[in-house]
């Protein structure tokens, strides 16, 4: 499917809001009505991290989902910028239900990598997971490393969501960075780490603002400049 020309860049620091769900194709457009560009984000992570809850919260739905079976697709409408220059992005979120085995997850996500314009990584960033399910953290880190190394996503932005920040046992940013070895995994990539909560929606506005800006900057087929880098929203 042919893509329309990329829309103009949004400036850094613009506001972003999560709007009501949209129907139809995922589109990114300027409010003035320029040609739309299809956008899609693949949501990945270990079971229980809150992938489906995050996706549903972004679509304006309940954040208390049942376990994911099959492939769930839905569109979230995101808006950034001042009213007279508002950028609207209807982003299709692809959430794939896969058994909690490293090889299964690595293999299961691969068919969706080429079509994705961005990857959203959801982590269970709690001390409970660190203490009682350390093997899941190890496997989730390896999963993220494998996906980040795939050539299909080499030039695509990664939004990393440290979920469950509303809990008392939530890990801080430094702990998340070190536990998942993010500087090494995303070296040379375009990525962002954001603490968030699928329950309260804390952090999701800042996270989606960054993602929309990066998606509007993306030029299909463009080569990586090698200057990719990460930043952190606390």
PDB file of C-alpha atoms in Angstrom:
ATOM      1  CA  UNK A   1       0.000   0.000   0.000  1.00  0.00           C
ATOM      2  CA  UNK A   2       1.475   3.330  -1.056  1.00  0.00           C
ATOM      3  CA  UNK A   3       2.119   5.915   1.622  1.00  0.00           C
ATOM      4  CA  UNK A   4       1.335   9.586   1.234  1.00  0.00           C
ATOM      5  CA  UNK A   5       4.160  12.144   1.648  1.00  0.00           C
ATOM      6  CA  UNK A   6       5.192  12.746   5.275  1.00  0.00           C
ATOM      7  CA  UNK A   7       3.543  15.574   7.164  1.00  0.00           C
ATOM      8  CA  UNK A   8       5.576  18.536   8.475  1.00  0.00           C
ATOM      9  CA  UNK A   9       7.448  18.105  11.693  1.00  0.00           C
ATOM     10  CA  UNK A  10       5.894  18.964  15.000  1.00  0.00           C
ATOM     11  CA  UNK A  11       7.985  21.046  17.349  1.00  0.00           C
ATOM     12  CA  UNK A  12       9.376  19.588  20.561  1.00  0.00           C
ATOM     13  CA  UNK A  13       7.466  20.182  23.742  1.00  0.00           C
ATOM     14  CA  UNK A  14       4.031  20.292  22.160  1.00  0.00           C
ATOM     15  CA  UNK A  15       1.088  19.123  24.213  1.00  0.00           C
ATOM     16  CA  UNK A  16      -0.616  15.839  23.456  1.00  0.00           C
ATOM     17  CA  UNK A  17      -4.019  14.507  24.425  1.00  0.00           C
ATOM     18  CA  UNK A  18      -5.518  11.054  24.182  1.00  0.00           C
ATOM     19  CA  UNK A  19      -8.852  11.438  22.433  1.00  0.00           C
ATOM     20  CA  UNK A  20     -11.877   9.223  21.978  1.00  0.00           C
ATOM     21  CA  UNK A  21     -11.481   6.107  19.799  1.00  0.00           C
ATOM     22  CA  UNK A  22     -11.537   6.594  16.036  1.00  0.00           C
ATOM     23  CA  UNK A  23     -12.894   4.260  13.394  1.00  0.00           C
ATOM     24  CA  UNK A  24     -11.391   3.276  10.077  1.00  0.00           C
ATOM     25  CA  UNK A  25      -7.809   3.483   8.907  1.00  0.00           C
ATOM     26  CA  UNK A  26      -5.118   4.877  11.226  1.00  0.00           C
ATOM     27  CA  UNK A  27      -4.177   8.313   9.914  1.00  0.00           C
ATOM     28  CA  UNK A  28      -1.786  11.087  10.860  1.00  0.00           C
ATOM     29  CA  UNK A  29      -2.889  14.460   9.583  1.00  0.00           C
ATOM     30  CA  UNK A  30      -2.552  18.144  10.219  1.00  0.00           C
ATOM     31  CA  UNK A  31      -5.711  19.839  11.410  1.00  0.00           C
ATOM     32  CA  UNK A  32      -5.603  21.963   8.233  1.00  0.00           C
ATOM     33  CA  UNK A  33      -6.424  18.798   6.249  1.00  0.00           C
ATOM     34  CA  UNK A  34      -3.233  17.663   4.562  1.00  0.00           C
ATOM     35  CA  UNK A  35      -2.938  14.178   3.069  1.00  0.00           C
ATOM     36  CA  UNK A  36      -3.089  11.358   5.635  1.00  0.00           C
ATOM     37  CA  UNK A  37      -0.291   8.881   6.310  1.00  0.00           C
ATOM     38  CA  UNK A  38      -1.149   5.458   7.765  1.00  0.00           C
ATOM     39  CA  UNK A  39       0.565   4.791  11.106  1.00  0.00           C
ATOM     40  CA  UNK A  40       0.751   1.634  13.182  1.00  0.00           C
ATOM     41  CA  UNK A  41       2.433   0.674  16.467  1.00  0.00           C
ATOM     42  CA  UNK A  42       3.168  -2.866  17.618  1.00  0.00           C
ATOM     43  CA  UNK A  43       2.767  -3.292  21.391  1.00  0.00           C
ATOM     44  CA  UNK A  44       5.181  -5.851  22.854  1.00  0.00           C
ATOM     45  CA  UNK A  45       6.101  -7.108  26.310  1.00  0.00           C
ATOM     46  CA  UNK A  46       5.920 -10.029  28.691  1.00  0.00           C
ATOM     47  CA  UNK A  47       2.611 -11.440  29.867  1.00  0.00           C
ATOM     48  CA  UNK A  48       1.202  -9.520  32.823  1.00  0.00           C
ATOM     49  CA  UNK A  49       3.108  -6.313  32.110  1.00  0.00           C
ATOM     50  CA  UNK A  50      -0.081  -4.511  31.071  1.00  0.00           C
ATOM     51  CA  UNK A  51       0.186  -4.362  27.267  1.00  0.00           C
ATOM     52  CA  UNK A  52      -3.529  -4.727  26.613  1.00  0.00           C
ATOM     53  CA  UNK A  53      -4.411  -2.397  29.495  1.00  0.00           C
ATOM     54  CA  UNK A  54      -2.154   0.295  28.022  1.00  0.00           C
ATOM     55  CA  UNK A  55      -3.618  -0.179  24.544  1.00  0.00           C
ATOM     56  CA  UNK A  56      -7.166   0.018  25.873  1.00  0.00           C
ATOM     57  CA  UNK A  57      -6.407   3.095  27.969  1.00  0.00           C
ATOM     58  CA  UNK A  58      -4.971   4.861  24.908  1.00  0.00           C
ATOM     59  CA  UNK A  59      -8.148   4.016  22.988  1.00  0.00           C
ATOM     60  CA  UNK A  60     -10.268   5.500  25.753  1.00  0.00           C
ATOM     61  CA  UNK A  61     -11.520   2.153  27.035  1.00  0.00           C
ATOM     62  CA  UNK A  62     -11.391   0.351  30.378  1.00  0.00           C
ATOM     63  CA  UNK A  63      -7.892  -0.569  31.617  1.00  0.00           C
ATOM     64  CA  UNK A  64      -9.093  -3.885  33.072  1.00  0.00           C
ATOM     65  CA  UNK A  65      -8.802  -6.292  30.125  1.00  0.00           C
ATOM     66  CA  UNK A  66      -8.993 -10.061  29.971  1.00  0.00           C
ATOM     67  CA  UNK A  67      -5.871 -11.988  28.903  1.00  0.00           C
ATOM     68  CA  UNK A  68      -5.140 -11.335  25.237  1.00  0.00           C
ATOM     69  CA  UNK A  69      -6.061 -14.073  22.754  1.00  0.00           C
ATOM     70  CA  UNK A  70      -5.131 -13.751  19.108  1.00  0.00           C
ATOM     71  CA  UNK A  71      -4.430 -10.349  17.564  1.00  0.00           C
ATOM     72  CA  UNK A  72      -6.242  -7.284  18.876  1.00  0.00           C
ATOM     73  CA  UNK A  73      -6.309  -4.180  16.702  1.00  0.00           C
ATOM     74  CA  UNK A  74      -7.801  -0.844  17.612  1.00  0.00           C
ATOM     75  CA  UNK A  75      -7.294   2.823  16.804  1.00  0.00           C
ATOM     76  CA  UNK A  76      -6.374   5.526  19.309  1.00  0.00           C
ATOM     77  CA  UNK A  77      -6.688   9.158  18.231  1.00  0.00           C
ATOM     78  CA  UNK A  78      -3.853  11.305  19.587  1.00  0.00           C
ATOM     79  CA  UNK A  79      -3.582  15.082  19.259  1.00  0.00           C
ATOM     80  CA  UNK A  80      -0.585  17.354  19.771  1.00  0.00           C
ATOM     81  CA  UNK A  81       0.067  21.067  19.561  1.00  0.00           C
ATOM     82  CA  UNK A  82      -1.758  24.369  19.996  1.00  0.00           C
ATOM     83  CA  UNK A  83      -5.308  24.626  18.686  1.00  0.00           C
ATOM     84  CA  UNK A  84      -4.426  26.632  15.578  1.00  0.00           C
ATOM     85  CA  UNK A  85      -1.652  24.194  14.577  1.00  0.00           C
ATOM     86  CA  UNK A  86      -2.987  20.952  16.022  1.00  0.00           C
ATOM     87  CA  UNK A  87      -1.583  17.685  14.745  1.00  0.00           C
ATOM     88  CA  UNK A  88      -3.918  14.685  14.900  1.00  0.00           C
ATOM     89  CA  UNK A  89      -2.651  11.131  14.730  1.00  0.00           C
ATOM     90  CA  UNK A  90      -4.994   8.144  14.629  1.00  0.00           C
ATOM     91  CA  UNK A  91      -2.661   5.318  15.563  1.00  0.00           C
ATOM     92  CA  UNK A  92      -3.543   1.658  15.131  1.00  0.00           C
ATOM     93  CA  UNK A  93      -2.310  -0.363  18.112  1.00  0.00           C
ATOM     94  CA  UNK A  94      -1.531  -4.011  17.402  1.00  0.00           C
ATOM     95  CA  UNK A  95      -1.558  -6.245  20.497  1.00  0.00           C
ATOM     96  CA  UNK A  96      -0.661  -9.908  19.980  1.00  0.00           C
ATOM     97  CA  UNK A  97      -1.503 -12.622  22.492  1.00  0.00           C
ATOM     98  CA  UNK A  98       1.400 -15.088  22.701  1.00  0.00           C
ATOM     99  CA  UNK A  99       2.254 -17.752  25.281  1.00  0.00           C
ATOM    100  CA  UNK A 100       4.931 -16.698  27.822  1.00  0.00           C
ATOM    101  CA  UNK A 101       7.867 -18.428  26.166  1.00  0.00           C
ATOM    102  CA  UNK A 102      10.813 -16.490  24.782  1.00  0.00           C
ATOM    103  CA  UNK A 103      11.041 -18.310  21.472  1.00  0.00           C
ATOM    104  CA  UNK A 104       7.276 -18.143  20.941  1.00  0.00           C
ATOM    105  CA  UNK A 105       7.173 -14.423  21.580  1.00  0.00           C
ATOM    106  CA  UNK A 106      10.200 -13.684  19.400  1.00  0.00           C
ATOM    107  CA  UNK A 107       8.699 -15.691  16.539  1.00  0.00           C
ATOM    108  CA  UNK A 108       5.157 -14.427  17.120  1.00  0.00           C
ATOM    109  CA  UNK A 109       6.010 -10.728  16.874  1.00  0.00           C
ATOM    110  CA  UNK A 110       8.138 -10.989  13.726  1.00  0.00           C
ATOM    111  CA  UNK A 111       5.313 -10.991  11.136  1.00  0.00           C
ATOM    112  CA  UNK A 112       4.183  -7.577  12.433  1.00  0.00           C
ATOM    113  CA  UNK A 113       7.551  -5.773  12.469  1.00  0.00           C
ATOM    114  CA  UNK A 114       7.679  -4.693   8.820  1.00  0.00           C
ATOM    115  CA  UNK A 115       4.293  -2.954   8.875  1.00  0.00           C
ATOM    116  CA  UNK A 116       4.825  -1.253  12.233  1.00  0.00           C
ATOM    117  CA  UNK A 117       5.890   2.407  12.214  1.00  0.00           C
ATOM    118  CA  UNK A 118       6.863   2.233  15.887  1.00  0.00           C
ATOM    119  CA  UNK A 119       7.305  -0.267  18.695  1.00  0.00           C
ATOM    120  CA  UNK A 120       5.734   0.267  22.118  1.00  0.00           C
ATOM    121  CA  UNK A 121       7.415  -1.790  24.846  1.00  0.00           C
ATOM    122  CA  UNK A 122       5.465  -2.306  28.077  1.00  0.00           C
ATOM    123  CA  UNK A 123       7.361  -3.378  31.211  1.00  0.00           C
ATOM    124  CA  UNK A 124       6.167  -4.583  34.612  1.00  0.00           C
ATOM    125  CA  UNK A 125       8.340  -2.064  36.457  1.00  0.00           C
ATOM    126  CA  UNK A 126       7.657  -3.162  40.036  1.00  0.00           C
ATOM    127  CA  UNK A 127       9.737  -4.521  42.885  1.00  0.00           C
ATOM    128  CA  UNK A 128       7.245  -7.353  43.189  1.00  0.00           C
ATOM    129  CA  UNK A 129       8.217  -8.557  39.719  1.00  0.00           C
ATOM    130  CA  UNK A 130      11.886  -7.990  40.497  1.00  0.00           C
ATOM    131  CA  UNK A 131      11.711  -9.998  43.715  1.00  0.00           C
ATOM    132  CA  UNK A 132       9.262 -12.788  42.967  1.00  0.00           C
ATOM    133  CA  UNK A 133       9.485 -13.149  39.169  1.00  0.00           C
ATOM    134  CA  UNK A 134      13.090 -12.296  38.284  1.00  0.00           C
ATOM    135  CA  UNK A 135      13.120 -14.847  35.476  1.00  0.00           C
ATOM    136  CA  UNK A 136      10.349 -12.904  33.728  1.00  0.00           C
ATOM    137  CA  UNK A 137      12.418  -9.728  33.827  1.00  0.00           C
ATOM    138  CA  UNK A 138      15.384 -11.598  32.353  1.00  0.00           C
ATOM    139  CA  UNK A 139      13.196 -13.011  29.582  1.00  0.00           C
ATOM    140  CA  UNK A 140      11.494  -9.685  28.881  1.00  0.00           C
ATOM    141  CA  UNK A 141      14.880  -7.977  28.601  1.00  0.00           C
ATOM    142  CA  UNK A 142      16.073 -10.616  26.149  1.00  0.00           C
ATOM    143  CA  UNK A 143      12.830 -10.285  24.178  1.00  0.00           C
ATOM    144  CA  UNK A 144      13.280  -6.520  23.851  1.00  0.00           C
ATOM    145  CA  UNK A 145      16.919  -7.002  22.827  1.00  0.00           C
ATOM    146  CA  UNK A 146      15.943  -9.498  20.123  1.00  0.00           C
ATOM    147  CA  UNK A 147      13.200  -7.306  18.708  1.00  0.00           C
ATOM    148  CA  UNK A 148      15.437  -4.211  18.759  1.00  0.00           C
ATOM    149  CA  UNK A 149      18.075  -6.134  16.782  1.00  0.00           C
ATOM    150  CA  UNK A 150      15.663  -7.050  13.986  1.00  0.00           C
ATOM    151  CA  UNK A 151      16.540  -5.227  10.738  1.00  0.00           C
ATOM    152  CA  UNK A 152      12.866  -4.382  10.077  1.00  0.00           C
ATOM    153  CA  UNK A 153      12.807  -1.983  13.056  1.00  0.00           C
ATOM    154  CA  UNK A 154      16.311  -0.568  12.803  1.00  0.00           C
ATOM    155  CA  UNK A 155      15.120   2.966  11.983  1.00  0.00           C
ATOM    156  CA  UNK A 156      11.846   2.931  13.925  1.00  0.00           C
ATOM    157  CA  UNK A 157      11.183   4.682  17.259  1.00  0.00           C
ATOM    158  CA  UNK A 158      10.821   2.625  20.440  1.00  0.00           C
ATOM    159  CA  UNK A 159       8.577   3.957  23.197  1.00  0.00           C
ATOM    160  CA  UNK A 160       9.344   2.086  26.440  1.00  0.00           C
ATOM    161  CA  UNK A 161       6.611   2.319  29.072  1.00  0.00           C
ATOM    162  CA  UNK A 162       7.600   1.443  32.651  1.00  0.00           C
ATOM    163  CA  UNK A 163       4.076   0.510  33.684  1.00  0.00           C
ATOM    164  CA  UNK A 164       2.459   0.410  37.149  1.00  0.00           C
ATOM    165  CA  UNK A 165       4.045   3.613  38.480  1.00  0.00           C
ATOM    166  CA  UNK A 166       0.872   4.137  40.551  1.00  0.00           C
ATOM    167  CA  UNK A 167       1.916   1.286  42.865  1.00  0.00           C
ATOM    168  CA  UNK A 168       3.941   1.734  46.048  1.00  0.00           C
ATOM    169  CA  UNK A 169       6.478  -0.835  44.875  1.00  0.00           C
ATOM    170  CA  UNK A 170       7.093   0.870  41.527  1.00  0.00           C
ATOM    171  CA  UNK A 171      10.708   1.007  40.376  1.00  0.00           C
ATOM    172  CA  UNK A 172      12.287   4.398  39.804  1.00  0.00           C
ATOM    173  CA  UNK A 173      13.786   5.445  36.480  1.00  0.00           C
ATOM    174  CA  UNK A 174      17.368   4.579  37.405  1.00  0.00           C
ATOM    175  CA  UNK A 175      16.333   1.097  38.521  1.00  0.00           C
ATOM    176  CA  UNK A 176      14.408   0.473  35.305  1.00  0.00           C
ATOM    177  CA  UNK A 177      17.314   1.676  33.182  1.00  0.00           C
ATOM    178  CA  UNK A 178      19.760  -0.618  34.964  1.00  0.00           C
ATOM    179  CA  UNK A 179      17.504  -3.656  35.323  1.00  0.00           C
ATOM    180  CA  UNK A 180      16.695  -3.775  31.608  1.00  0.00           C
ATOM    181  CA  UNK A 181      20.142  -2.531  30.483  1.00  0.00           C
ATOM    182  CA  UNK A 182      18.482   0.006  28.224  1.00  0.00           C
ATOM    183  CA  UNK A 183      21.518   2.036  27.232  1.00  0.00           C
ATOM    184  CA  UNK A 184      23.054  -1.105  25.745  1.00  0.00           C
ATOM    185  CA  UNK A 185      19.890  -2.478  24.126  1.00  0.00           C
ATOM    186  CA  UNK A 186      18.934   0.788  22.435  1.00  0.00           C
ATOM    187  CA  UNK A 187      22.397   2.099  21.620  1.00  0.00           C
ATOM    188  CA  UNK A 188      22.185   4.046  18.367  1.00  0.00           C
ATOM    189  CA  UNK A 189      18.383   3.820  18.309  1.00  0.00           C
ATOM    190  CA  UNK A 190      15.627   6.383  18.691  1.00  0.00           C
ATOM    191  CA  UNK A 191      13.891   5.579  21.949  1.00  0.00           C
ATOM    192  CA  UNK A 192      12.154   7.016  24.965  1.00  0.00           C
ATOM    193  CA  UNK A 193      11.544   5.718  28.487  1.00  0.00           C
ATOM    194  CA  UNK A 194       8.437   6.892  30.335  1.00  0.00           C
ATOM    195  CA  UNK A 195       7.049   5.842  33.711  1.00  0.00           C
ATOM    196  CA  UNK A 196       3.304   5.372  33.386  1.00  0.00           C
ATOM    197  CA  UNK A 197       0.181   3.729  34.751  1.00  0.00           C
ATOM    198  CA  UNK A 198      -2.508   2.000  32.749  1.00  0.00           C
ATOM    199  CA  UNK A 199      -4.796   2.411  35.781  1.00  0.00           C
ATOM    200  CA  UNK A 200      -4.463   6.172  36.350  1.00  0.00           C
ATOM    201  CA  UNK A 201      -3.165   7.151  32.862  1.00  0.00           C
ATOM    202  CA  UNK A 202      -0.244   8.950  34.524  1.00  0.00           C
ATOM    203  CA  UNK A 203       2.605   9.496  32.082  1.00  0.00           C
ATOM    204  CA  UNK A 204       0.701   8.455  28.969  1.00  0.00           C
ATOM    205  CA  UNK A 205       0.141  11.994  27.702  1.00  0.00           C
ATOM    206  CA  UNK A 206       3.856  12.808  27.718  1.00  0.00           C
ATOM    207  CA  UNK A 207       4.664   9.417  26.201  1.00  0.00           C
ATOM    208  CA  UNK A 208       2.224   9.743  23.320  1.00  0.00           C
ATOM    209  CA  UNK A 209       3.342  13.342  22.650  1.00  0.00           C
ATOM    210  CA  UNK A 210       6.875  12.084  22.056  1.00  0.00           C
ATOM    211  CA  UNK A 211       5.651   9.217  19.879  1.00  0.00           C
ATOM    212  CA  UNK A 212       3.450  11.391  17.664  1.00  0.00           C
ATOM    213  CA  UNK A 213       6.308  13.831  17.062  1.00  0.00           C
ATOM    214  CA  UNK A 214       8.640  10.988  16.107  1.00  0.00           C
ATOM    215  CA  UNK A 215       6.055   9.408  13.803  1.00  0.00           C
ATOM    216  CA  UNK A 216       5.524  12.695  11.988  1.00  0.00           C
ATOM    217  CA  UNK A 217       9.275  13.036  11.549  1.00  0.00           C
ATOM    218  CA  UNK A 218       9.570   9.561  10.018  1.00  0.00           C
ATOM    219  CA  UNK A 219      10.188   9.390   6.298  1.00  0.00           C
ATOM    220  CA  UNK A 220       9.417   5.989   4.727  1.00  0.00           C
ATOM    221  CA  UNK A 221      12.590   4.365   3.428  1.00  0.00           C
ATOM    222  CA  UNK A 222      14.876   6.899   5.088  1.00  0.00           C
ATOM    223  CA  UNK A 223      18.214   5.619   6.296  1.00  0.00           C
ATOM    224  CA  UNK A 224      19.240   5.976   9.900  1.00  0.00           C
ATOM    225  CA  UNK A 225      21.616   8.851  10.512  1.00  0.00           C
ATOM    226  CA  UNK A 226      23.397   6.877  13.213  1.00  0.00           C
ATOM    227  CA  UNK A 227      22.648   9.614  15.703  1.00  0.00           C
ATOM    228  CA  UNK A 228      19.746   7.903  17.428  1.00  0.00           C
ATOM    229  CA  UNK A 229      19.471   8.415  21.123  1.00  0.00           C
ATOM    230  CA  UNK A 230      17.293   7.934  24.123  1.00  0.00           C
ATOM    231  CA  UNK A 231      15.768  10.198  26.684  1.00  0.00           C
ATOM    232  CA  UNK A 232      13.819   9.744  29.863  1.00  0.00           C
ATOM    233  CA  UNK A 233      10.517  11.172  31.101  1.00  0.00           C
ATOM    234  CA  UNK A 234      10.127  10.765  34.842  1.00  0.00           C
TER     235      UNK A 234
END
